[in-house]
Short mmCIF file of C-alpha atoms in Angstrom, two decimals:
data_model
loop_
_atom_site.label_atom_id
_atom_site.label_comp_id
_atom_site.label_asym_id
_atom_site.label_seq_id
_atom_site.Cartn_x
_atom_site.Cartn_y
_atom_site.Cartn_z
CA ASP E 1 0.00 0.00 0.00
CA ALA E 2 1.06 3.57 -0.66
CA LYS E 3 2.61 5.24 2.36
CA THR E 4 2.06 8.78 1.17
CA THR E 5 -0.73 11.34 1.13
CA GLN E 6 -1.04 13.94 -1.60
CA PRO E 7 -3.72 16.45 -2.59
CA THR E 8 -5.92 15.15 -5.36
CA SER E 9 -5.46 18.13 -7.65
CA MET E 10 -3.73 21.50 -7.96
CA ASP E 11 -3.61 24.36 -10.42
CA CYS E 12 -0.63 26.53 -11.21
CA ALA E 13 -0.23 29.55 -13.48
CA GLU E 14 2.20 29.15 -16.32
CA GLY E 15 5.62 30.58 -15.45
CA ARG E 16 5.01 30.38 -11.74
CA ALA E 17 6.52 27.87 -9.35
CA ALA E 18 4.44 24.77 -8.70
CA ASN E 19 4.78 23.44 -5.16
CA LEU E 20 3.45 19.92 -4.71
CA PRO E 21 3.26 18.64 -1.13
CA CYS E 22 3.47 15.08 0.11
CA ASN E 23 3.02 13.65 3.59
CA HIS E 24 4.88 10.50 4.57
CA SER E 25 4.68 10.45 8.35
CA THR E 26 5.55 6.74 8.66
CA ILE E 27 8.74 6.90 6.61
CA SER E 28 11.58 4.84 8.04
CA GLY E 29 15.19 5.93 8.32
CA ASN E 30 16.46 4.13 5.23
CA GLU E 31 13.55 4.93 2.94
CA TYR E 32 13.89 7.42 0.13
CA VAL E 33 11.33 9.84 -1.23
CA TYR E 34 10.85 9.48 -4.98
CA TRP E 35 8.83 11.69 -7.30
CA TYR E 36 7.47 10.60 -10.65
CA ARG E 37 5.05 12.16 -13.07
CA GLN E 38 2.73 10.63 -15.61
CA ILE E 39 1.55 12.50 -18.63
CA HIS E 40 -1.68 11.13 -20.03
CA SER E 41 -1.32 7.75 -21.74
CA GLN E 42 2.41 7.52 -21.08
CA GLY E 43 4.51 5.61 -18.60
CA PRO E 44 5.56 7.42 -15.41
CA GLN E 45 8.74 9.45 -15.68
CA TYR E 46 11.33 9.77 -12.94
CA ILE E 47 11.79 13.32 -11.64
CA ILE E 48 13.93 13.31 -8.52
CA HIS E 49 14.57 11.48 -5.28
CA GLY E 50 16.21 12.12 -1.93
CA LEU E 51 16.89 10.69 1.49
CA LYS E 52 17.49 13.55 3.91
CA ASN E 53 19.00 16.50 2.11
CA ASN E 54 17.27 18.76 -0.33
CA GLU E 55 17.96 17.85 -3.92
CA THR E 56 17.90 19.75 -7.19
CA ASN E 57 18.24 18.67 -10.78
CA GLU E 58 17.38 20.10 -14.16
CA MET E 59 13.71 19.25 -13.73
CA ALA E 60 12.86 20.13 -10.17
CA SER E 61 13.84 20.63 -6.55
CA LEU E 62 12.93 18.39 -3.66
CA ILE E 63 12.60 19.85 -0.19
CA ILE E 64 12.44 17.31 2.65
CA THR E 65 11.55 18.47 6.14
CA GLU E 66 14.03 17.87 8.92
CA ASP E 67 11.84 15.19 10.51
CA ARG E 68 11.39 13.65 7.04
CA LYS E 69 7.65 13.34 7.54
CA SER E 70 6.81 15.49 4.56
CA SER E 71 8.33 16.85 1.39
CA THR E 72 7.62 19.30 -1.39
CA LEU E 73 8.38 18.99 -5.07
CA ILE E 74 9.05 22.34 -6.68
CA LEU E 75 8.81 22.97 -10.40
CA PRO E 76 10.43 26.41 -10.55
CA HIS E 77 8.81 27.72 -13.72
CA ALA E 78 5.81 25.61 -14.67
CA THR E 79 4.98 25.21 -18.34
CA LEU E 80 1.93 23.75 -20.02
CA ARG E 81 3.92 20.56 -20.64
CA ASP E 82 4.19 20.07 -16.89
CA THR E 83 0.48 19.26 -16.73
CA ALA E 84 0.47 15.69 -15.43
CA VAL E 85 -0.22 13.46 -12.44
CA TYR E 86 2.61 13.65 -9.92
CA TYR E 87 3.32 10.69 -7.66
CA CYS E 88 5.22 10.80 -4.40
CA ILE E 89 6.58 7.40 -3.37
CA VAL E 90 8.42 6.27 -0.29
CA SER E 91 10.61 3.23 -0.72
CA LEU E 92 13.91 1.61 -0.04
CA GLU E 93 16.36 2.28 -2.80
CA SER E 94 15.08 0.11 -5.60
CA TRP E 95 18.39 -1.07 -6.94
CA ASN E 96 19.16 -4.67 -6.15
CA THR E 97 16.71 -5.03 -3.29
CA GLY E 98 13.70 -6.48 -5.08
CA ASN E 99 11.46 -4.08 -3.23
CA GLN E 100 8.43 -2.59 -4.88
CA PHE E 101 7.13 0.87 -5.56
CA TYR E 102 3.54 1.42 -4.48
CA PHE E 103 1.88 4.29 -6.24
CA GLY E 104 -0.97 6.21 -4.68
CA THR E 105 -3.40 8.27 -6.71
CA GLY E 106 -1.02 11.22 -6.98
CA THR E 107 -1.71 14.90 -7.54
CA SER E 108 -3.17 16.00 -10.83
CA LEU E 109 -1.39 19.25 -11.67
CA THR E 110 -2.94 21.53 -14.26
CA VAL E 111 -0.81 24.40 -15.53
CA ILE E 112 -3.04 27.24 -16.64
CA PRO E 113 -2.00 29.61 -19.45
CA SER M 1 22.35 3.13 -21.86
CA GLN M 2 19.52 1.26 -20.21
CA THR M 3 16.29 1.05 -22.18
CA ILE M 4 13.02 -0.79 -21.91
CA HIS M 5 10.77 -1.88 -24.75
CA GLN M 6 7.15 -2.85 -24.42
CA TRP M 7 4.71 -3.92 -27.09
CA PRO M 8 2.16 -3.69 -28.53
CA ALA M 9 1.11 -0.11 -27.80
CA THR M 10 -2.58 -0.86 -28.13
CA LEU M 11 -4.56 -4.08 -28.21
CA VAL M 12 -8.23 -4.91 -28.57
CA GLN M 13 -9.12 -8.45 -27.60
CA PRO M 14 -12.44 -10.30 -27.22
CA VAL M 15 -13.51 -11.72 -23.90
CA GLY M 16 -12.19 -15.24 -23.43
CA SER M 17 -9.21 -14.80 -25.74
CA PRO M 18 -5.60 -15.29 -24.59
CA LEU M 19 -3.14 -12.48 -23.92
CA SER M 20 0.59 -12.12 -24.18
CA LEU M 21 2.38 -8.83 -23.54
CA GLU M 22 6.14 -8.71 -23.81
CA CYS M 23 8.71 -6.47 -22.22
CA THR M 24 12.46 -6.48 -22.80
CA VAL M 25 15.25 -4.51 -21.19
CA GLU M 26 18.60 -3.55 -22.72
CA GLY M 27 21.79 -2.25 -21.22
CA THR M 28 21.60 -3.98 -17.87
CA SER M 29 21.82 -7.48 -16.50
CA ASN M 30 19.74 -9.20 -13.83
CA PRO M 31 17.33 -6.29 -13.46
CA ASN M 32 14.35 -6.34 -11.14
CA LEU M 33 11.30 -6.32 -13.40
CA TYR M 34 7.74 -5.24 -12.70
CA TRP M 35 4.27 -5.28 -14.26
CA TYR M 36 1.78 -2.60 -13.29
CA ARG M 37 -1.80 -2.01 -14.37
CA GLN M 38 -3.68 1.24 -14.41
CA ALA M 39 -7.45 1.18 -14.77
CA ALA M 40 -9.12 4.21 -16.31
CA GLY M 41 -8.85 7.19 -13.94
CA ARG M 42 -7.06 5.16 -11.30
CA GLY M 43 -3.56 4.87 -9.88
CA LEU M 44 -0.98 2.23 -10.73
CA GLN M 45 -1.44 -1.20 -9.24
CA LEU M 46 1.56 -3.50 -8.92
CA LEU M 47 0.72 -6.90 -10.42
CA PHE M 48 3.95 -8.90 -10.53
CA TYR M 49 7.63 -8.48 -9.90
CA SER M 50 10.67 -10.60 -10.60
CA VAL M 51 14.18 -10.55 -9.17
CA GLY M 52 15.56 -13.21 -11.51
CA ILE M 53 14.88 -15.79 -14.22
CA GLY M 54 11.91 -17.95 -13.30
CA GLN M 55 11.28 -15.99 -10.09
CA ILE M 56 7.85 -14.38 -10.07
CA SER M 57 6.02 -12.78 -7.16
CA SER M 58 2.35 -11.92 -7.44
CA GLU M 59 0.91 -8.96 -5.60
CA VAL M 60 -2.78 -9.59 -6.20
CA PRO M 61 -4.79 -12.67 -7.15
CA GLN M 62 -6.15 -12.28 -10.63
CA ASN M 63 -6.73 -13.68 -14.05
CA LEU M 64 -3.19 -12.92 -15.14
CA SER M 65 0.19 -14.60 -14.87
CA ALA M 66 3.75 -13.54 -15.51
CA SER M 67 6.88 -15.32 -16.65
CA ARG M 68 10.54 -14.47 -17.03
CA PRO M 69 12.05 -16.92 -19.47
CA GLN M 70 15.22 -14.87 -19.98
CA ASP M 71 17.15 -12.41 -17.85
CA ARG M 72 15.86 -9.33 -19.64
CA GLN M 73 12.46 -10.57 -20.81
CA PHE M 74 9.24 -10.30 -18.84
CA ILE M 75 5.92 -11.58 -20.16
CA LEU M 76 2.39 -10.96 -18.94
CA SER M 77 -0.19 -13.55 -19.96
CA SER M 78 -3.75 -14.65 -19.60
CA LYS M 79 -5.48 -17.78 -20.83
CA LYS M 80 -8.93 -16.17 -20.97
CA LEU M 81 -9.39 -12.43 -20.79
CA LEU M 82 -12.18 -10.82 -18.78
CA LEU M 83 -13.74 -7.42 -19.33
CA SER M 84 -12.16 -6.32 -16.05
CA ASP M 85 -8.70 -6.97 -17.50
CA SER M 86 -8.99 -3.81 -19.59
CA GLY M 87 -6.49 -1.15 -18.66
CA PHE M 88 -3.09 0.37 -19.26
CA TYR M 89 -0.30 -2.12 -18.61
CA LEU M 90 3.17 -0.90 -17.78
CA CYS M 91 6.43 -2.77 -17.51
CA ALA M 92 9.30 -1.33 -15.48
CA PHE M 93 12.79 -2.17 -14.32
CA ALA M 94 14.75 -0.93 -11.34
CA GLY M 95 17.71 1.24 -12.25
CA ILE M 96 20.67 2.32 -10.20
CA GLY M 97 20.04 5.46 -8.22
CA TYR M 98 16.80 6.63 -9.73
CA GLY M 99 14.12 4.10 -8.99
CA TYR M 100 12.15 2.68 -11.82
CA THR M 101 12.22 3.17 -15.57
CA PHE M 102 8.89 2.48 -17.22
CA GLY M 103 8.03 1.31 -20.68
CA SER M 104 5.63 3.21 -22.88
CA GLY M 105 2.72 0.98 -21.92
CA THR M 106 0.11 -1.19 -23.61
CA ARG M 107 -3.50 -0.06 -23.65
CA LEU M 108 -5.63 -3.19 -23.55
CA THR M 109 -9.32 -3.08 -24.31
CA VAL M 110 -11.29 -6.27 -23.79
CA VAL M 111 -14.55 -6.29 -25.73
#
């Protein structure tokens, strides 16, 4: 079962920052926070992940609270192509562990022109 | 580079017919492989995962089965499709450092 809670939907104006929250109050010390997004009729796409520290890449920034019970994905300048369902997932690092990712229902982000 | 291929992209099958969806991975060896299903307007449901050849774990009881005949090949099958098997089927493998990489998906409609 998914271990995360996300708002069902959000809107964001084009060019503005989109801040997508995620609660994961039962996260354990060795579990990572992963973010994926799914554009309609495509497979989910990896965005970013982190353990404790904030992370940034060319797509987004990930802010994890000090107690690690919540996080925020930030798309700094949202474009219309960022309209998608965004999934927050808590999991052990997937490589070589055989563990599974459980997806919740995610947040449907709509970027408005 | 690591890539994943999944086919066909779309499939329309009559109720009671068999199903075979294939997924192959390139650029990595002994990957963890996964099959997910997404019903219309719903989230992704993990169906099967495999950590090696011939090793299949099922997450939910259902009308489907999975097999891994080769290291980088993962097959989803059914002997007799039901209407409820309709959905978007996704194959994925676990990559180093960034979680899962998903295929482009197969949209199955059972009529």
